[in-house]
XYZ file of C-alpha atoms in Angstrom:
656
model
C 0.014 -0.125 -0.005
C 1.491 3.364 -1.114
C 2.120 6.414 1.357
C -1.169 8.216 -0.001
C -3.629 5.440 0.052
C -2.484 4.323 3.165
C -3.162 8.177 4.482
C -6.535 8.038 2.967
C -7.459 5.063 4.601
C -6.179 6.118 8.035
C -8.189 9.098 7.652
C -11.411 7.145 6.700
C -10.943 4.772 9.954
C -10.587 8.254 11.942
C -13.901 9.562 10.605
C -15.500 6.153 11.468
C -14.201 6.326 14.863
C -15.523 9.580 15.362
C -18.808 8.669 13.809
C -18.873 5.810 16.330
C -18.237 8.049 19.368
C -21.243 10.411 18.302
C -23.361 7.253 17.912
C -22.670 6.131 21.329
C -22.694 9.549 23.156
C -26.500 10.005 21.666
C -28.022 6.855 23.127
C -30.219 8.936 25.281
C -31.244 10.616 22.192
C -32.692 7.736 20.312
C -34.098 6.248 23.096
C -36.502 9.496 23.505
C -37.208 9.276 19.603
C -38.123 5.435 20.130
C -40.437 6.917 23.036
C -42.113 9.671 20.910
C -42.864 7.248 18.131
C -44.586 4.883 20.263
C -46.885 7.710 21.805
C -47.558 9.474 18.399
C -47.706 6.074 16.828
C -45.587 7.715 13.975
C -42.042 7.176 12.547
C -42.176 11.160 11.823
C -41.106 12.692 15.227
C -38.901 15.782 15.596
C -38.755 19.170 17.236
C -41.682 21.478 16.661
C -39.137 23.747 14.951
C -38.089 21.208 12.507
C -41.388 19.783 11.997
C -42.902 23.317 11.325
C -39.819 23.898 8.732
C -40.264 20.629 7.162
C -44.319 21.007 6.701
C -43.846 24.569 5.361
C -41.503 23.299 2.699
C -43.591 20.365 1.601
C -46.659 22.738 1.121
C -45.106 25.569 -0.455
C -43.227 23.308 -3.081
C -46.878 21.513 -4.009
C -45.504 18.026 -2.732
C -48.630 17.471 -0.847
C -51.812 17.291 -2.581
C -53.942 20.403 -1.659
C -57.141 17.730 -1.001
C -55.090 15.731 1.425
C -54.239 18.774 3.350
C -57.876 19.775 3.877
C -58.794 16.093 4.804
C -55.968 15.927 7.554
C -57.045 19.745 8.694
C -60.926 18.338 9.304
C -59.231 15.574 11.411
C -57.017 17.577 13.875
C -56.633 21.559 14.480
C -55.174 22.727 11.722
C -52.264 24.599 13.286
C -51.432 21.436 15.593
C -47.964 19.573 15.436
C -49.861 16.294 14.992
C -51.701 17.783 11.927
C -48.105 18.611 10.186
C -46.643 15.543 11.208
C -49.328 13.956 9.425
C -48.709 15.819 6.363
C -45.089 14.576 6.713
C -46.651 11.090 6.656
C -48.497 11.731 3.910
C -45.568 13.067 1.908
C -43.408 10.163 2.635
C -46.132 7.392 1.638
C -47.382 9.053 -1.587
C -44.915 9.361 -4.485
C -45.796 11.292 -7.488
C -45.047 8.783 -10.975
C -42.144 10.927 -11.582
C -40.185 9.658 -8.329
C -38.172 7.516 -10.349
C -37.497 9.876 -13.147
C -36.515 12.371 -10.676
C -34.073 10.240 -9.256
C -32.560 9.119 -12.360
C -31.923 12.911 -13.211
C -30.451 13.323 -9.663
C -28.130 10.376 -10.182
C -26.838 11.406 -13.649
C -24.742 13.952 -11.362
C -23.145 11.188 -9.547
C -19.613 10.074 -10.364
C -16.908 7.581 -9.438
C -13.634 8.747 -8.157
C -10.643 6.447 -8.723
C -7.092 7.052 -8.282
C -4.831 6.764 -11.339
C -1.418 5.342 -10.539
C 1.151 3.900 -13.140
C -1.682 3.088 -15.733
C -4.113 1.408 -13.047
C -7.209 3.098 -11.749
C -8.475 2.280 -8.312
C -11.879 3.117 -7.282
C -12.176 5.021 -4.044
C -14.967 7.055 -3.518
C -18.085 8.960 -5.086
C -18.472 12.581 -5.839
C -21.289 14.418 -7.285
C -22.019 17.795 -9.170
C -23.343 20.460 -6.995
C -23.109 23.276 -9.957
C -21.994 23.166 -13.496
C -18.467 23.036 -12.497
C -18.059 22.158 -8.831
C -18.058 18.581 -7.388
C -18.571 17.413 -3.805
C -16.907 14.735 -1.842
C -15.162 13.742 1.079
C -12.301 15.096 2.885
C -10.943 11.536 3.548
C -11.467 10.766 -0.191
C -9.568 14.123 -1.550
C -7.673 15.461 1.497
C -4.995 17.808 -0.604
C -4.873 19.343 -4.032
C -2.284 16.805 -4.783
C -4.613 13.923 -4.423
C -7.060 15.619 -6.392
C -4.734 15.923 -9.150
C -4.058 12.175 -9.193
C -7.760 11.017 -9.597
C -10.046 10.175 -12.379
C -13.688 11.406 -12.382
C -16.105 8.845 -14.174
C -19.777 9.796 -14.816
C -22.249 6.996 -16.560
C -20.251 4.327 -14.582
C -23.681 2.283 -14.602
C -25.520 -0.343 -16.424
C -28.405 0.647 -19.080
C -31.883 -0.376 -18.875
C -30.902 -3.688 -20.515
C -27.924 -4.406 -17.879
C -25.311 -3.370 -20.140
C -22.307 -1.459 -18.980
C -22.436 2.159 -20.436
C -19.334 3.674 -21.806
C -18.042 6.118 -19.330
C -17.079 9.580 -19.803
C -13.948 10.630 -18.007
C -12.720 14.044 -16.558
C -9.894 15.402 -14.612
C -9.861 17.727 -11.568
C -8.603 21.441 -11.610
C -7.759 21.773 -8.139
C -5.607 25.028 -8.606
C -9.162 26.808 -9.741
C -10.921 25.680 -6.675
C -10.267 23.572 -4.047
C -11.741 23.726 -0.698
C -11.804 21.252 2.336
C -12.297 20.450 5.715
C -11.036 17.613 7.949
C -13.705 17.763 10.941
C -16.796 18.352 8.418
C -15.223 15.529 6.003
C -16.007 17.361 2.852
C -14.462 18.633 -0.310
C -15.360 21.161 -3.171
C -13.263 21.002 -5.909
C -13.338 22.320 -9.887
C -13.702 19.621 -12.581
C -11.994 20.466 -15.760
C -13.994 20.851 -19.018
C -13.769 17.860 -21.122
C -12.081 18.072 -24.567
C -15.234 19.684 -25.982
C -14.820 22.621 -23.343
C -18.087 21.725 -21.774
C -18.349 21.876 -18.287
C -19.679 18.251 -17.000
C -22.606 19.818 -14.948
C -24.064 20.913 -18.290
C -23.830 17.673 -19.797
C -24.855 15.422 -16.780
C -26.609 17.897 -14.651
C -26.117 18.777 -11.089
C -27.929 18.422 -7.882
C -28.191 21.924 -6.147
C -27.565 22.253 -2.375
C -30.310 24.370 -0.364
C -29.265 26.221 2.870
C -32.727 26.632 3.947
C -34.363 24.019 6.903
C -37.007 21.695 6.178
C -35.557 19.435 4.012
C -36.049 16.344 6.206
C -37.126 15.316 9.809
C -36.755 12.238 12.009
C -38.438 9.126 10.429
C -38.615 10.191 6.662
C -36.998 8.237 4.048
C -33.777 8.771 2.886
C -32.229 8.022 -0.913
C -28.448 7.344 -1.221
C -26.608 7.387 -4.645
C -23.120 6.004 -5.013
C -20.307 3.683 -6.041
C -20.237 1.008 -2.932
C -16.573 -0.613 -3.008
C -15.885 1.008 -6.518
C -18.762 -1.181 -8.337
C -21.019 0.637 -10.967
C -23.307 3.098 -9.606
C -26.044 1.711 -7.199
C -28.916 3.161 -5.537
C -30.296 2.692 -2.133
C -34.138 3.696 -1.987
C -35.433 0.636 0.769
C -35.562 0.548 4.330
C -33.923 3.946 4.850
C -34.875 6.612 7.079
C -33.149 9.256 9.295
C -33.168 8.381 12.937
C -31.360 11.365 14.415
C -30.122 14.866 13.915
C -27.064 16.457 15.401
C -25.603 19.947 15.087
C -23.413 18.983 12.208
C -24.390 15.148 11.530
C -27.197 12.919 10.661
C -27.585 9.475 11.592
C -29.598 6.970 9.368
C -30.596 3.256 8.464
C -29.260 2.599 5.022
C -27.299 -0.166 3.211
C -24.085 1.604 2.221
C -20.565 0.310 2.116
C -17.123 1.964 2.026
C -16.947 3.099 -1.670
C -20.171 5.302 -0.926
C -18.060 7.771 0.894
C -18.874 11.186 -0.754
C -22.135 9.963 -1.912
C -25.118 12.733 -2.175
C -27.685 11.434 0.543
C -31.660 12.604 -0.710
C -35.113 12.802 0.842
C -37.933 11.597 -1.175
C -38.163 14.868 -3.336
C -34.439 14.459 -4.517
C -32.870 17.440 -2.710
C -29.688 16.621 -0.934
C -29.689 16.498 2.874
C -26.165 15.237 3.555
C -22.897 13.972 2.478
C -22.557 10.580 3.614
C -18.982 9.893 4.954
C -18.881 7.285 7.376
C -20.529 3.985 8.828
C -20.765 3.347 12.565
C -19.735 -0.545 13.085
C -21.019 -2.919 15.746
C -18.877 -3.367 18.682
C -18.609 -5.667 21.511
C -18.401 -4.980 25.059
C -14.749 -3.842 24.916
C -15.380 -1.598 21.991
C -13.799 -4.054 19.298
C -15.528 -3.948 15.929
C -17.458 -7.102 14.964
C -18.049 -8.777 11.690
C -21.586 -9.864 10.272
C -20.986 -13.266 11.292
C -20.369 -12.021 15.132
C -16.771 -12.525 14.897
C -14.024 -9.856 15.739
C -12.859 -7.912 12.709
C -9.631 -7.503 11.546
C -8.101 -5.178 9.419
C -7.384 -7.751 6.694
C -11.276 -8.752 6.452
C -11.794 -5.441 4.479
C -14.448 -3.022 5.482
C -17.223 -4.684 3.388
C -17.407 -7.664 6.237
C -17.953 -5.079 9.172
C -21.576 -5.093 10.353
C -22.616 -1.809 9.975
C -25.448 -0.632 12.168
C -26.085 3.190 11.182
C -24.682 5.830 8.969
C -23.321 9.283 9.274
C -23.738 11.938 7.019
C -22.695 15.988 7.041
C -25.857 18.151 7.021
C -25.800 20.340 3.652
C -26.771 23.282 5.662
C -23.609 22.954 7.884
C -21.524 22.342 4.898
C -22.710 25.547 3.378
C -22.167 27.693 6.327
C -18.708 26.615 6.395
C -18.034 27.232 2.545
C -19.566 30.846 3.043
C -17.542 31.817 5.853
C -14.508 31.400 4.092
C -12.631 33.978 1.707
C -12.250 34.000 -1.941
C -10.887 35.586 -4.722
C -13.179 37.038 -7.656
C -12.503 34.052 -9.955
C -13.393 31.369 -7.200
C -16.147 33.484 -6.211
C -17.786 33.317 -9.436
C -17.541 29.481 -9.221
C -19.110 29.699 -5.869
C -21.954 31.773 -6.899
C -22.687 29.418 -9.525
C -24.085 26.836 -6.497
C -27.046 29.395 -6.878
C -29.185 31.407 -4.507
C -30.857 28.630 -2.404
C -27.151 27.550 -1.320
C -27.066 30.996 0.544
C -28.206 31.428 3.652
C -31.535 33.635 3.764
C -29.822 36.413 5.573
C -26.821 36.477 3.019
C -28.997 36.944 0.101
C -29.277 40.777 0.156
C -25.418 41.159 -0.098
C -24.649 38.094 -2.187
C -24.191 40.490 -5.157
C -20.464 41.407 -5.774
C -19.453 45.030 -5.485
C -19.148 46.631 -9.031
C -16.855 49.783 -9.573
C -18.496 52.921 -10.808
C -15.594 53.582 -13.578
C -17.288 53.112 -17.007
C -14.112 52.011 -18.292
C -13.701 48.955 -15.898
C -16.986 47.366 -16.867
C -16.582 43.817 -18.529
C -17.419 43.881 -22.222
C -18.935 41.641 -24.654
C -17.806 39.540 -27.281
C -17.482 39.444 -31.020
C -18.177 36.306 -33.149
C -15.548 35.617 -35.941
C -16.266 37.462 -39.318
C -15.884 34.387 -41.168
C -18.446 32.338 -39.438
C -21.156 30.382 -41.145
C -19.969 31.593 -44.532
C -19.789 35.115 -43.612
C -23.046 35.269 -44.271
C -25.161 35.059 -40.950
C -24.430 35.732 -37.463
C -25.244 34.226 -34.115
C -25.868 36.579 -30.955
C -26.966 35.497 -27.776
C -28.422 37.985 -25.581
C -28.143 36.939 -21.751
C -30.550 38.025 -18.607
C -29.910 39.627 -15.400
C -27.591 38.444 -12.400
C -24.510 38.061 -14.869
C -22.421 40.792 -13.242
C -18.840 39.992 -12.122
C -19.006 37.016 -14.448
C -16.497 35.818 -17.482
C -18.230 36.486 -20.929
C -16.120 33.808 -22.332
C -17.210 31.378 -19.781
C -20.967 32.376 -20.214
C -20.545 32.047 -24.005
C -19.379 28.670 -23.710
C -22.030 27.485 -21.309
C -24.906 28.770 -23.829
C -23.220 27.064 -26.662
C -22.486 23.834 -24.767
C -26.625 23.629 -24.401
C -27.398 24.456 -27.506
C -24.732 21.914 -29.033
C -26.523 19.371 -26.865
C -29.571 19.973 -28.302
C -28.054 20.172 -31.989
C -26.294 16.696 -31.527
C -29.838 15.247 -30.358
C -31.560 16.818 -33.513
C -28.837 15.438 -35.887
C -27.200 18.832 -36.639
C -23.408 19.601 -36.386
C -22.463 21.764 -33.150
C -20.974 25.193 -33.594
C -17.827 26.731 -32.331
C -18.508 29.584 -28.925
C -15.839 31.838 -30.930
C -18.220 32.054 -33.573
C -20.912 33.504 -31.419
C -21.490 37.179 -30.746
C -22.214 37.655 -27.216
C -22.764 41.136 -25.774
C -22.423 41.801 -21.874
C -24.393 43.949 -20.217
C -24.419 42.795 -16.693
C -21.840 44.950 -15.390
C -23.407 47.989 -16.837
C -27.028 47.127 -15.801
C -25.631 46.947 -12.011
C -23.858 50.124 -12.535
C -26.701 51.954 -14.024
C -28.793 50.518 -11.278
C -26.471 51.634 -8.359
C -26.134 55.180 -9.406
C -29.755 55.915 -10.943
C -31.916 58.361 -8.917
C -34.788 56.981 -7.367
C -38.030 56.806 -9.611
C -41.171 57.302 -8.232
C -42.954 54.776 -10.089
C -40.119 52.038 -9.932
C -41.315 50.123 -6.508
C -44.869 50.441 -8.171
C -43.918 48.827 -11.317
C -41.918 45.801 -9.441
C -45.027 45.483 -7.034
C -47.359 45.541 -10.212
C -45.218 42.921 -11.891
C -44.816 40.708 -9.197
C -48.884 40.799 -8.643
C -49.465 40.153 -12.170
C -47.281 37.060 -12.003
C -48.920 35.756 -8.668
C -52.688 36.193 -10.212
C -51.221 34.214 -13.389
C -49.730 31.464 -11.329
C -53.462 31.309 -9.583
C -52.938 32.755 -6.571
C -56.537 33.257 -5.198
C -58.154 36.978 -4.139
C -59.719 37.073 -0.799
C -62.967 35.989 -2.428
C -61.794 32.984 -3.797
C -61.184 31.159 -0.472
C -63.461 28.164 0.335
C -66.844 28.960 2.133
C -66.522 26.387 4.492
C -64.847 28.266 7.743
C -62.395 25.162 8.413
C -61.164 25.277 4.851
C -60.937 28.895 4.805
C -59.034 28.420 7.852
C -56.769 26.202 6.579
C -56.102 28.359 3.243
C -55.653 31.388 5.345
C -53.431 30.126 8.330
C -52.240 26.656 9.294
C -50.795 28.207 12.369
C -49.733 31.324 9.999
C -46.391 29.757 10.254
C -46.828 27.260 7.751
C -49.426 28.518 4.992
C -49.216 32.247 5.686
C -46.233 32.369 3.212
C -48.407 31.205 0.197
C -49.993 34.487 0.698
C -47.003 36.137 0.063
C -47.189 37.105 -3.556
C -43.436 35.664 -4.236
C -43.754 32.938 -2.086
C -46.761 31.476 -4.018
C -44.956 32.011 -7.687
C -41.754 30.067 -5.780
C -44.002 27.408 -4.623
C -45.548 26.785 -7.933
C -42.072 26.822 -9.622
C -39.407 25.602 -7.085
C -37.149 28.287 -7.834
C -36.392 30.584 -4.926
C -38.449 33.512 -4.150
C -35.450 35.948 -3.336
C -34.334 35.062 -7.021
C -37.926 35.463 -8.597
C -37.859 38.630 -6.720
C -34.502 39.810 -7.960
C -35.156 39.187 -11.709
C -38.668 41.084 -11.340
C -36.598 44.083 -9.640
C -34.335 44.344 -12.835
C -36.794 44.041 -15.442
C -38.696 46.927 -13.782
C -35.473 49.170 -13.329
C -34.688 48.436 -17.115
C -38.413 49.518 -18.324
C -39.102 52.409 -15.529
C -35.551 53.888 -16.056
C -34.550 55.414 -19.485
C -30.930 55.787 -18.171
C -30.614 52.243 -17.413
C -32.371 51.181 -20.627
C -30.247 53.296 -22.678
C -26.840 52.055 -20.955
C -28.044 48.241 -21.713
C -29.175 49.063 -25.079
C -25.702 50.964 -26.120
C -23.697 48.411 -24.453
C -25.461 45.494 -26.587
C -25.095 47.554 -29.850
C -21.344 47.725 -29.310
C -21.054 44.195 -29.954
C -23.755 43.546 -32.719
C -22.867 42.979 -36.331
C -23.385 45.802 -39.009
C -24.960 43.616 -41.631
C -26.223 40.235 -42.902
C -28.831 37.947 -41.289
C -28.748 37.797 -37.449
C -30.331 34.505 -35.457
C -30.977 36.452 -32.083
C -31.276 34.242 -28.976
C -32.391 35.723 -26.130
C -33.330 34.873 -22.537
C -35.277 36.208 -19.302
C -34.309 39.947 -19.123
C -32.583 39.369 -22.462
C -35.911 38.757 -24.289
C -37.021 42.269 -23.142
C -33.851 43.769 -24.089
C -33.755 42.255 -27.563
C -37.364 43.483 -28.273
C -36.115 47.000 -27.709
C -32.871 46.080 -29.496
C -34.850 45.551 -32.571
C -36.075 49.203 -32.915
C -32.378 50.246 -33.065
C -30.595 47.832 -34.992
C -28.702 48.715 -38.399
C -31.036 48.782 -41.507
C -28.349 46.665 -42.949
C -28.897 43.684 -40.667
C -31.913 41.339 -41.255
C -33.113 39.206 -38.279
C -33.930 35.966 -39.882
C -34.912 34.129 -36.383
C -36.074 35.557 -33.125
C -35.723 32.927 -30.201
C -37.213 34.007 -26.894
C -36.606 31.683 -24.002
C -37.913 31.996 -20.580
C -39.736 35.487 -21.149
C -41.731 37.716 -19.441
C -42.910 39.571 -22.503
C -46.355 38.228 -22.058
C -47.056 40.223 -18.954
C -49.305 43.188 -19.495
C -46.792 45.524 -17.270
C -43.704 44.482 -19.511
C -44.887 45.001 -22.987
C -46.761 48.112 -22.441
C -43.425 49.849 -21.271
C -41.246 48.664 -24.199
C -40.101 51.114 -26.680
C -43.018 49.782 -29.330
C -45.564 50.420 -26.710
C -47.213 47.290 -26.709
C -47.142 43.621 -28.226
C -46.420 44.608 -31.729
C -44.660 42.136 -33.557
C -41.643 43.382 -34.883
C -41.644 43.506 -38.945
C -37.988 42.932 -39.312
C -38.321 39.552 -37.828
C -38.532 36.555 -40.329
C -39.446 33.660 -37.772
C -40.206 34.033 -33.908
C -39.670 31.117 -31.936
C -40.708 31.293 -28.066
C -39.771 28.315 -26.089
C -41.074 28.096 -22.261
C -41.714 25.957 -19.418
C -44.864 26.068 -17.395
C -42.763 25.701 -14.338
C -40.708 28.772 -15.019
C -41.913 31.636 -12.974
C -40.267 34.402 -15.166
C -42.292 32.891 -18.502
C -45.388 33.202 -16.180
C -46.925 35.126 -19.582
C -46.257 32.530 -21.988
C -47.610 31.265 -24.230
C -46.910 34.536 -26.254
C -49.421 33.836 -28.662
C -52.288 35.122 -26.443
C -50.745 38.708 -26.259
C -48.750 39.141 -29.404
C -51.040 37.307 -31.763
C -50.688 34.192 -33.929
C -47.467 34.997 -35.981
C -44.997 33.254 -33.807
C -44.413 29.704 -32.635
C -45.083 28.777 -28.925
C -42.855 25.691 -27.850
C -43.731 24.468 -24.617
C -40.755 22.244 -23.044
C -39.791 20.282 -19.610
C -36.995 21.338 -17.945
C -35.736 20.091 -14.560
C -37.739 21.863 -11.711
C -34.483 22.989 -9.919
C -33.129 24.539 -13.273
C -36.392 25.859 -14.647
C -35.066 29.071 -15.831
C -31.904 27.764 -17.033
C -30.881 28.646 -20.522
C -28.659 25.887 -21.105
C -31.632 23.532 -20.242
C -34.032 25.512 -22.807
C -31.194 25.256 -25.742
C -30.820 21.719 -25.159
C -33.996 20.601 -26.212
C -33.708 19.134 -29.702
C -36.887 21.251 -31.044
C -35.433 24.453 -30.093
C -31.731 23.667 -31.397
C -33.279 22.258 -34.282
C -34.952 25.636 -35.259
C -31.942 27.425 -34.808
C -29.754 24.965 -36.451
C -31.783 24.904 -39.645
C -31.871 28.624 -39.822
C -28.439 28.781 -39.479
C -27.204 25.987 -41.860
C -29.984 26.699 -44.545
């Protein structure tokens, strides 16, 4: 055994011993859980705070049918902990038909980690993508940058539907770009280098977002583990798993896992990551010696799979994120960390999550122009991004957009394109600069509030007169203890509940849309920045997203006469909202004459596309294409472009 392997083995056994001590020290707490279960005749028990948070999350994300909630409310007081425990029990027992497909999507982001040594590859653990570029695993799997440089990451190391092993897709790590580790919490976050095609692995295989908010699981609920036990092909544990105890930093649970599961994500039944699996708790005799499954004393030569494991321990995601957020990062690392998303930021930190921007215009990052010889020199492709891109690298953004499109083009049987051939105006810094320096506008807050109100109404939020006539049901929808269902009467909370996206993110998007539409200096600054990187002649394929679709509609009134627009693509667009289209430069939903074909693609779960389909407001002379995006990436442009039908429309116009 080489020195590095020996060090990893020692570190793993140290984590196992620490988990065993925590298990022994919490015997009284486990006895109390057993007593509470006997009293309540339910496996679901926890503190009142945890029960409230869990029920709240299940209700606002729509995981419990409304009729089931009404029936439960009729049986017990609607604000009682017993009712909330039963709500959680219903969610634990009833699974939608998409449970398995959602699980397959979550499992796709899980990879096998193998040490590469002189041509040999030795499986040593599991990791999972938690952003387009970042992989999460254990400290005892990757304790140092050097260890990270010596491993291979394999995706699709699993059998297909016919039990035939897949051809794996391999990546190396880039710890010099990003590497954070902690021995006590036993986690490592490291960047995965792009593949030969320049595409980040998370774009290809997806990623499992980390969520800082509480309410993801309570004692007694089921848990699911995906990993590579003992280095085998990917396996999933979904039977007879449950959470037994919540500690300050760790969770204890019952599950069938093995040593190769180190670094595996642990999911709840909604396929949200609740913990990072890191150690098992072995059964011991009265003298504290580890026992084998056959009851005999375990010896180091027996192998870890011979141990009689009685419990498992994982690091709580919320604790891991708090530790990660407490560290200092340089700007490039901060950009990578920001890709974890707003859900990974503690609620009190969301307001300050935006990077500081300089007011010096010359220091603002500008966009990119595509090669003039691209596509025969006759056509140009231009991507127009949305809000929240300040501080980002336009080169990386253009690459991610192109990666999504190339995935869709491949599925459509068309040739991929080179990111360097795409025009990518970048107004992210300019937008924030303009907003930070603008004077207060009287109607600004009113416009923002009206956009949110319109979006909530379109999302089905009932008015006071729409509540059930039955007083008990009225109380149910109006209160449920005010702590739980009261949030549904917050407009952003209602929209978030219907979409799965964080309400802070939804609010931020609508605020930036309102700022752009309501302040002419903001609008002019954005349009001038975009126009600087627009081709001067030829045929343009304009692909826009989110706020970028609003900018695109104004941009069409400013383009040079020598430039025609053969195809306009709007994705995840708010252009169907009355409060948006009435404030465009055109003054209303008037289809631009200079546009040849208009494709609008939208996902019903995308809260920013709440006014779609657009034909209702803009008339029949456009094509609305509904698609299905992953719920946690409902508004993601790469997901929109990766659909074959969307990409085919772009490709057929481009290569005509």
